[in-house]
Amino acid sequence: MNSQIDLTTSKNIENWLQNRSATVKTVKDVLVSNSTLSVVEYVINGWFDLVLCLIGTVTNIIEIYVFSKLGFKETVNISMTFIAFWDLIRITSGGGHRLYAPVSLISPSFGKTWQTFTLMNLHYLHIISSNVSYVLGAYVAVERCLCVSVPFKVKSILTPKLTTTVCAILSFVVFSTFVPIFLVFEPIWIYSEQSNSSIMIYKYTEFYKTYGEKYQDANQTLGAVYPSFSLITMIFSTIIISFYLNKTSKTRYGLTRTNPKTTKQQTMSRKEKQVVKMLLVIINIYIVNIMPRVLGCLAMLIEPEFYIFRFYNNLFWVIMYTVFALDFLNSSVHLFVFYFMSSKFRNMFHRIFITNNECKKEHMSDYSSHHDLNSIQHKLLSTRI
């Protein structure tokens, strides 16, 4: 394996492809051309994702602030705050990496350098936080599944303290298993005759020479296991939750007709049902988000050439750019789900951002009116004098 990886150009890929047989190339290389890959990278991975990251930064900060005002007596507020925190890290790290798009408009060489430099830190941080968010989403799915299927037994067990502990442990475990990836590469500067300037490349560290190859295999495996496990968990949980929601609706209707007084005691309340529906929407958004990533992992198992710097490098990156865009979209839309489906969240949002602003406007209006009245009185007194 080469001691250095040049990530600033596609020269290595092109040289590798040239060594392939012409027959195979004409069959496979037409899937995604280099020009198509460049357009997808610039438009989707550059500008579109950057816009989503800017939106997501605002929405996740608002989510965390509103949930903190609501308090953490309810488990759903705790788990959603953890997810919003990791989504914020995912959004900010992903947006920081994609600053290369506007920077390239001013200085193409510096934009490329920024893209290369942040690829091994901010970009990896985005991937790691995505996996943490996936696993937390799976935990929320399991928690809601238990709350719906065995509500009376689970409510006394799934306390806010337990939820906080579980979310913290899951976050730590998933994050720590990916941390060694930051020790695999280190940046160096070399002079490029092609661009007539210094460019940045990455070389393997001493850590890689000792543990790198084994860890990279483990890292690739974990990158497939976490989202796959989360997806399967969410799908089964969604099926079970939907079944019990439908069953509860029928039971509630039957109890209402026979004995209305026992309805509230034996079925979910309307508020509990609304919370479950809201979280079900969040879980389904996660399923749509994770599905392409899992399919990509399956493709890598079936076709080893579907990976970085291998024959299907271009197709691999088109799929990954789509996955990244779905990651950022997922992290940006939760606020709107909470706002439209949670009356508590919506009311607190209004109290913070609407009522307070109206109070400030009224205060400013009162101050202005008082100031105008003083001015009139002062003029009257001046006239009398």
Coordinates of C-alpha atoms in Angstrom, one line a residue:
M1 CA 0.0 0.0 0.0
N2 CA 1.3 3.5 -0.8
S3 CA 2.8 5.5 2.0
Q4 CA 1.0 8.7 0.9
I5 CA -2.5 9.5 -0.3
D6 CA -2.9 12.5 -2.5
L7 CA -6.5 13.7 -1.9
T8 CA -6.2 17.0 -3.9
T9 CA -6.6 15.5 -7.4
S10 CA -8.1 12.5 -9.0
K11 CA -4.7 11.6 -10.6
N12 CA -4.2 8.4 -8.6
I13 CA -7.7 7.2 -9.6
E14 CA -7.1 8.0 -13.3
N15 CA -3.7 6.2 -13.3
W16 CA -5.2 3.2 -11.6
L17 CA -8.0 3.1 -14.1
Q18 CA -5.6 3.2 -17.0
N19 CA -4.1 -0.1 -15.8
R20 CA -7.4 -1.8 -16.2
S21 CA -8.3 -3.7 -19.3
A22 CA -10.0 -1.6 -22.0
T23 CA -12.9 -4.0 -22.3
V24 CA -13.8 -3.8 -18.7
K25 CA -13.4 0.0 -18.7
T26 CA -15.9 0.5 -21.6
V27 CA -18.4 -1.6 -19.7
K28 CA -18.1 -0.1 -16.2
D29 CA -16.5 3.4 -16.5
V30 CA -19.5 4.9 -18.3
L31 CA -21.6 4.7 -15.2
V32 CA -20.3 8.0 -13.7
S33 CA -17.9 10.2 -15.6
N34 CA -15.3 12.5 -14.0
S35 CA -17.2 15.5 -15.2
T36 CA -20.5 14.3 -13.7
L37 CA -18.7 13.6 -10.4
S38 CA -17.3 17.1 -10.4
V39 CA -20.7 18.7 -11.0
V40 CA -22.3 16.5 -8.2
E41 CA -19.5 17.4 -5.8
Y42 CA -19.7 21.1 -6.5
V43 CA -23.5 21.5 -6.6
I44 CA -24.7 19.0 -4.0
N45 CA -21.8 18.3 -1.7
G46 CA -20.6 21.9 -1.9
W47 CA -23.4 24.5 -2.0
F48 CA -26.5 22.5 -1.3
D49 CA -25.1 20.8 1.8
L50 CA -23.6 24.1 3.0
V51 CA -27.1 25.7 2.9
L52 CA -28.6 22.8 4.7
C53 CA -25.8 23.0 7.3
L54 CA -26.5 26.7 7.9
I55 CA -30.2 26.0 8.3
G56 CA -29.6 23.0 10.5
T57 CA -27.2 25.0 12.8
V58 CA -30.0 27.4 13.6
T59 CA -32.8 24.8 14.0
N60 CA -30.7 22.5 16.3
I61 CA -29.7 25.4 18.5
I62 CA -33.4 26.4 18.8
E63 CA -34.3 22.8 19.6
I64 CA -31.8 22.5 22.4
Y65 CA -32.8 25.8 23.9
V66 CA -36.6 25.0 23.8
F67 CA -36.1 21.6 25.3
S68 CA -34.0 23.1 28.0
K69 CA -36.8 25.5 28.8
L70 CA -39.3 22.6 28.8
G71 CA -37.2 20.8 31.3
F72 CA -36.0 17.2 31.4
K73 CA -38.7 15.5 33.5
E74 CA -39.9 13.7 30.4
T75 CA -37.7 11.1 28.8
V76 CA -38.6 12.3 25.3
N77 CA -37.1 15.7 26.0
I78 CA -33.8 14.1 27.2
S79 CA -33.4 11.7 24.2
M80 CA -34.3 14.4 21.7
T81 CA -31.8 16.9 23.3
F82 CA -29.1 14.3 23.0
I83 CA -30.0 13.8 19.3
A84 CA -30.1 17.6 18.7
F85 CA -26.7 17.9 20.3
W86 CA -25.1 15.3 18.0
D87 CA -27.0 16.7 15.0
L88 CA -25.5 20.1 15.8
I89 CA -22.0 18.6 15.8
R90 CA -22.8 16.8 12.5
I91 CA -24.1 20.0 11.0
T92 CA -21.3 22.3 12.1
S93 CA -18.5 19.9 11.2
G94 CA -20.1 19.2 7.9
G95 CA -20.7 22.9 7.2
G96 CA -17.1 23.7 8.2
H97 CA -15.7 21.2 5.7
R98 CA -17.9 22.5 2.9
L99 CA -16.7 26.1 3.3
Y100 CA -14.3 25.1 0.5
A101 CA -17.1 25.9 -1.9
P102 CA -17.4 29.7 -1.3
V103 CA -13.6 29.9 -0.5
S104 CA -12.8 28.4 -3.9
L105 CA -14.6 31.3 -5.6
I106 CA -12.0 33.6 -4.1
S107 CA -8.9 31.3 -4.2
P108 CA -9.3 27.9 -5.9
S109 CA -6.0 26.7 -4.5
F110 CA -6.8 27.6 -0.9
G111 CA -10.3 26.2 -1.3
K112 CA -8.8 22.9 -2.4
T113 CA -6.4 23.0 0.5
W114 CA -9.2 23.7 2.9
Q115 CA -11.2 20.8 1.5
T116 CA -8.2 18.4 1.9
F117 CA -7.3 19.6 5.4
T118 CA -10.8 19.3 6.8
L119 CA -11.5 16.0 5.1
M120 CA -9.6 14.0 7.8
N121 CA -11.0 16.0 10.8
L122 CA -14.2 17.8 10.3
H123 CA -15.5 15.4 7.6
Y124 CA -14.7 12.4 9.8
L125 CA -16.4 14.2 12.8
H126 CA -19.5 14.5 10.7
I127 CA -19.5 10.8 9.9
I128 CA -18.9 9.8 13.6
S129 CA -21.6 12.1 14.9
S130 CA -23.9 10.7 12.2
N131 CA -23.4 7.2 13.6
V132 CA -24.0 8.4 17.1
S133 CA -27.3 10.0 16.0
Y134 CA -28.3 6.8 14.2
V135 CA -27.8 4.7 17.3
L136 CA -29.7 7.2 19.5
G137 CA -32.5 7.2 17.0
A138 CA -32.7 3.4 17.3
Y139 CA -32.8 3.8 21.1
V140 CA -35.7 6.2 20.8
A141 CA -37.5 3.7 18.6
V142 CA -37.0 0.9 21.1
E143 CA -38.1 3.1 24.0
R144 CA -41.3 4.1 22.3
C145 CA -41.9 0.5 21.2
L146 CA -41.7 -0.6 24.8
C147 CA -43.8 2.3 26.0
V148 CA -46.6 1.4 23.6
S149 CA -46.5 -2.4 23.9
V150 CA -46.1 -2.7 27.7
P151 CA -46.8 0.8 29.0
F152 CA -47.6 0.1 32.7
K153 CA -44.4 -2.0 33.2
V154 CA -42.0 0.3 31.3
K155 CA -43.1 3.7 32.6
S156 CA -41.7 2.9 36.1
I157 CA -38.5 1.6 34.6
L158 CA -37.6 4.2 31.9
T159 CA -37.0 7.1 34.2
P160 CA -35.4 10.3 33.1
K161 CA -32.2 9.3 35.0
L162 CA -32.0 6.0 33.2
T163 CA -32.7 7.6 29.8
T164 CA -29.9 10.2 30.4
T165 CA -27.5 7.4 31.5
V166 CA -28.3 5.2 28.5
C167 CA -28.0 8.1 26.0
A168 CA -24.7 9.2 27.5
I169 CA -23.3 5.6 27.4
L170 CA -24.4 5.0 23.8
S171 CA -22.9 8.4 22.8
F172 CA -19.6 7.6 24.5
V173 CA -19.3 4.0 23.1
V174 CA -20.1 4.9 19.5
F175 CA -17.9 8.0 19.5
S176 CA -14.9 6.3 21.2
T177 CA -14.9 3.4 18.7
F178 CA -14.3 5.8 15.8
V179 CA -11.8 8.2 17.5
P180 CA -8.6 6.3 16.5
I181 CA -9.3 7.2 12.8
F182 CA -7.9 10.7 13.6
L183 CA -4.6 9.0 14.4
V184 CA -4.2 7.3 11.0
F185 CA -3.2 10.3 8.8
E186 CA -1.2 13.4 9.2
P187 CA -1.0 16.3 6.7
I188 CA 2.2 17.5 5.0
W189 CA 2.9 20.2 2.4
I190 CA 4.6 19.5 -0.9
Y191 CA 5.3 21.6 -4.0
S192 CA 3.2 20.8 -7.0
E193 CA 4.6 21.6 -10.5
Q194 CA 1.1 21.1 -12.0
S195 CA -0.4 24.0 -9.9
N196 CA 2.9 25.8 -9.4
S197 CA 2.1 26.1 -5.7
S198 CA 2.3 24.2 -2.4
I199 CA -0.5 21.6 -1.9
M200 CA -1.4 19.5 1.1
I201 CA -1.4 15.7 1.0
Y202 CA -1.9 13.1 3.8
K203 CA 0.6 10.5 4.8
Y204 CA 0.2 7.5 7.1
T205 CA 1.3 8.0 10.7
E206 CA 3.3 5.7 12.9
F207 CA 0.0 4.6 14.5
Y208 CA -1.1 3.3 11.1
K209 CA 2.1 1.3 10.6
T210 CA 1.4 -0.5 13.9
Y211 CA -2.4 -0.7 14.1
G212 CA -3.7 1.1 11.1
E213 CA -4.6 -1.6 8.6
K214 CA -6.4 -3.7 11.3
Y215 CA -8.2 -0.6 12.6
Q216 CA -9.3 0.6 9.2
D217 CA -10.9 -2.8 8.6
A218 CA -12.6 -2.5 12.0
N219 CA -13.6 1.1 11.2
Q220 CA -15.2 0.1 7.9
T221 CA -17.0 -2.8 9.7
L222 CA -18.3 -0.4 12.4
G223 CA -19.4 2.1 9.7
A224 CA -21.6 -0.6 8.3
V225 CA -22.8 -2.3 11.5
Y226 CA -24.1 0.9 13.3
P227 CA -26.4 2.2 10.6
S228 CA -27.5 -1.4 9.6
F229 CA -28.4 -2.2 13.2
S230 CA -30.1 1.1 13.6
L231 CA -32.1 0.7 10.4
I232 CA -33.3 -2.9 11.3
T233 CA -34.2 -1.8 14.8
M234 CA -36.2 1.2 13.6
I235 CA -38.1 -0.8 11.0
F236 CA -39.2 -3.5 13.4
S237 CA -40.0 -0.9 16.1
T238 CA -42.1 1.1 13.5
I239 CA -44.1 -2.0 12.6
I240 CA -44.7 -2.8 16.3
I241 CA -45.6 0.8 17.2
S242 CA -48.0 1.1 14.3
F243 CA -49.7 -2.2 15.3
Y244 CA -50.2 -1.1 18.8
L245 CA -51.4 2.4 17.8
N246 CA -54.0 0.8 15.6
K247 CA -55.0 -1.7 18.3
T248 CA -55.2 1.1 20.9
S249 CA -57.5 3.1 18.6
K250 CA -59.9 0.1 18.2
T251 CA -59.8 -0.6 22.0
R252 CA -60.5 3.0 22.9
Y253 CA -63.4 3.1 20.5
G254 CA -64.9 -0.1 22.0
L255 CA -64.4 1.1 25.6
T256 CA -66.0 4.4 24.9
R257 CA -69.1 2.7 23.7
T258 CA -69.3 0.3 26.6
N259 CA -67.8 2.1 29.6
P260 CA -66.5 5.6 28.9
K261 CA -65.2 6.0 32.5
T262 CA -62.6 3.2 32.1
T263 CA -61.3 4.5 28.7
K264 CA -58.6 6.7 30.1
Q265 CA -57.4 4.1 32.5
Q266 CA -56.9 1.3 30.0
T267 CA -55.7 3.1 26.9
M268 CA -53.1 5.7 26.0
S269 CA -54.2 9.3 26.5
R270 CA -54.5 11.6 23.5
K271 CA -51.3 13.4 24.4
E272 CA -49.3 10.2 24.8
K273 CA -50.6 9.0 21.4
Q274 CA -49.6 12.3 19.8
V275 CA -46.1 12.0 21.3
V276 CA -45.8 8.5 19.8
K277 CA -46.9 9.7 16.4
M278 CA -44.4 12.6 16.5
L279 CA -41.6 10.2 17.3
L280 CA -42.8 7.8 14.7
V281 CA -42.3 10.6 12.1
I282 CA -38.8 11.2 13.4
I283 CA -38.0 7.5 13.2
N284 CA -39.3 7.3 9.6
I285 CA -37.1 10.2 8.6
Y286 CA -34.2 8.3 10.0
I287 CA -35.1 5.2 8.0
V288 CA -35.2 7.3 4.8
N289 CA -31.8 8.8 5.8
I290 CA -30.1 5.5 6.7
M291 CA -31.4 3.3 3.9
P292 CA -29.0 4.6 1.1
R293 CA -26.0 4.2 3.5
V294 CA -26.9 0.6 4.3
L295 CA -27.4 -0.2 0.6
G296 CA -24.0 1.3 -0.1
C297 CA -22.5 -0.9 2.6
L298 CA -24.1 -3.9 1.0
A299 CA -22.8 -2.9 -2.4
M300 CA -19.2 -2.8 -0.9
L301 CA -19.7 -6.3 0.4
I302 CA -20.9 -7.6 -3.0
E303 CA -18.5 -5.6 -5.1
P304 CA -15.1 -4.9 -3.5
E305 CA -14.2 -2.4 -6.3
F306 CA -17.0 -0.2 -5.0
Y307 CA -14.8 1.9 -2.7
I308 CA -12.4 4.9 -2.5
F309 CA -9.6 4.8 -5.1
R310 CA -11.0 1.7 -6.7
F311 CA -12.7 1.1 -9.9
Y312 CA -16.1 2.4 -8.9
N313 CA -14.7 5.4 -7.1
N314 CA -16.9 7.9 -8.9
L315 CA -20.1 5.9 -8.3
F316 CA -19.1 5.4 -4.7
W317 CA -18.8 9.2 -4.2
V318 CA -22.1 10.0 -5.9
I319 CA -23.8 7.6 -3.5
M320 CA -21.9 9.1 -0.5
Y321 CA -22.8 12.7 -1.5
T322 CA -26.4 11.7 -1.6
V323 CA -26.1 10.1 1.9
F324 CA -24.4 13.2 3.2
A325 CA -27.2 15.4 1.8
L326 CA -29.8 13.2 3.5
D327 CA -27.8 13.4 6.8
F328 CA -27.9 17.2 6.8
L329 CA -31.6 17.2 5.7
N330 CA -32.4 14.9 8.5
S331 CA -30.6 17.1 11.0
S332 CA -32.4 20.2 9.8
V333 CA -36.1 19.2 9.7
H334 CA -36.6 17.9 13.3
L335 CA -37.5 21.4 14.5
F336 CA -40.5 21.6 12.1
V337 CA -41.7 18.1 13.2
F338 CA -41.6 19.1 16.9
Y339 CA -43.3 22.5 16.1
F340 CA -46.3 21.1 14.2
M341 CA -46.8 17.9 16.2
S342 CA -46.0 18.8 19.8
S343 CA -48.3 21.4 21.5
K344 CA -45.9 21.7 24.4
F345 CA -42.9 22.4 22.2
R346 CA -45.0 24.9 20.1
N347 CA -46.3 26.7 23.1
M348 CA -42.8 27.1 24.6
F349 CA -41.5 28.2 21.2
H350 CA -44.1 30.9 21.1
R351 CA -43.4 32.0 24.6
I352 CA -39.7 32.3 23.9
F353 CA -39.6 33.8 20.4
I354 CA -43.0 35.4 19.8
T355 CA -44.4 36.5 23.1
N356 CA -41.1 37.9 24.3
N357 CA -40.7 39.9 21.1
E358 CA -44.2 41.2 21.4
C359 CA -43.5 42.3 25.0
K360 CA -40.4 44.0 23.9
K361 CA -42.3 45.8 21.2
E362 CA -45.0 46.9 23.7
H363 CA -42.3 48.1 26.1
M364 CA -40.6 50.1 23.3
S365 CA -44.0 51.5 22.3
D366 CA -44.8 52.5 25.9
Y367 CA -41.4 54.0 26.2
S368 CA -41.8 55.9 22.9
S369 CA -45.3 57.2 24.0
H370 CA -43.9 58.2 27.4
H371 CA -41.0 60.0 25.7
D372 CA -43.4 61.8 23.4
L373 CA -45.6 62.9 26.3
N374 CA -42.6 64.3 28.1
S375 CA -41.6 66.1 25.0
I376 CA -45.0 67.7 24.7
Q377 CA -45.1 68.7 28.3
H378 CA -41.7 70.2 28.0
K379 CA -42.7 72.2 25.0
L380 CA -45.9 73.5 26.8
L381 CA -43.8 74.6 29.8
S382 CA -41.3 76.3 27.5
T383 CA -44.2 78.2 25.8
R384 CA -45.6 79.3 29.1
I385 CA -42.3 80.6 30.3

